[in-house]
Amino acid sequence: KAGVTQTPRYLIKTRGQQVTLSCSPISGHRSVSWYQQTPGQGLQFLFEYFSETQRNKGNFPGRFSGRQFSNSRSEMNVSTLELGDSALYLCASNDPLSGRNYNEQFFGPGTRLTVL
Amino acid sequence: TQLLEQSPQFLSIQEGENLTVYCNSSSVFSSLQWYRQEPGEGPVLLVTVVTGGEVKKLKRLTFQFGDARKDSSLHITAAQPGDTGLYLCAGPSYKLSFGAGTTVTVRA
């Protein structure tokens, strides 16, 4: 099976702009989670989508939003970008119906967002 | 949120040496995962430990889950440059909580 893919891999934006990141999960995986990774804060959970519904949400402001489509592909949007939003944004998928209830995540390579 | 603390934060060793990375929490976990992340890539799942006292081996990597299921360790025997990376432990709840990670550098 093909792995998790994320586009674009790199993005440069300026403060105040908005950005949309895309994620295609592993075929058959219906859960998609998004994480933000920074040197200072490490890996932090943004939100999880399952069957087009946001199932869980981390402690991020409302500027961060997402959605999932019927084919399980997901997008994440950040509005009114701030310098502190510069980070590696990782998407991960898993199959909650696999019988292994350990929430094992399969990550994509990430999108490196730089806000100037 | 279940807090996971990893130590050390950084580790630099010579090829052929052994190393151990620790993951500790005050909370009990039903299971614990270890991931390795290489520069420019996303984390890759190495192993999931489930039972207290469990030991799992993956080639030169040995993972142990504490008896009380509050801690775990990763031991690498005869480290190689290919083992270089960020090692992360994670505890599953409604969301996956990650430790800050240990950056391992193996010098040739």
Short mmCIF file of C-alpha atoms in Angstrom, two decimals, chain B residues 9 24 45-46 55 71 86 89 95-96 104:
data_model
loop_
_atom_site.label_atom_id
_atom_site.label_comp_id
_atom_site.label_asym_id
_atom_site.label_seq_id
_atom_site.Cartn_x
_atom_site.Cartn_y
_atom_site.Cartn_z
CA GLN B 9 17.25 14.89 25.60
CA ASN B 24 8.63 7.89 32.15
CA LEU B 45 6.34 3.35 14.36
CA LEU B 46 8.94 0.93 15.72
CA VAL B 55 10.29 -7.11 26.36
CA ASP B 71 7.72 3.63 32.07
CA LEU B 86 14.74 11.42 17.02
CA CYS B 89 7.62 7.52 22.95
CA LYS B 95 -5.28 11.41 21.32
CA LEU B 96 -1.72 10.23 21.05
CA VAL B 104 20.39 10.23 19.02
#
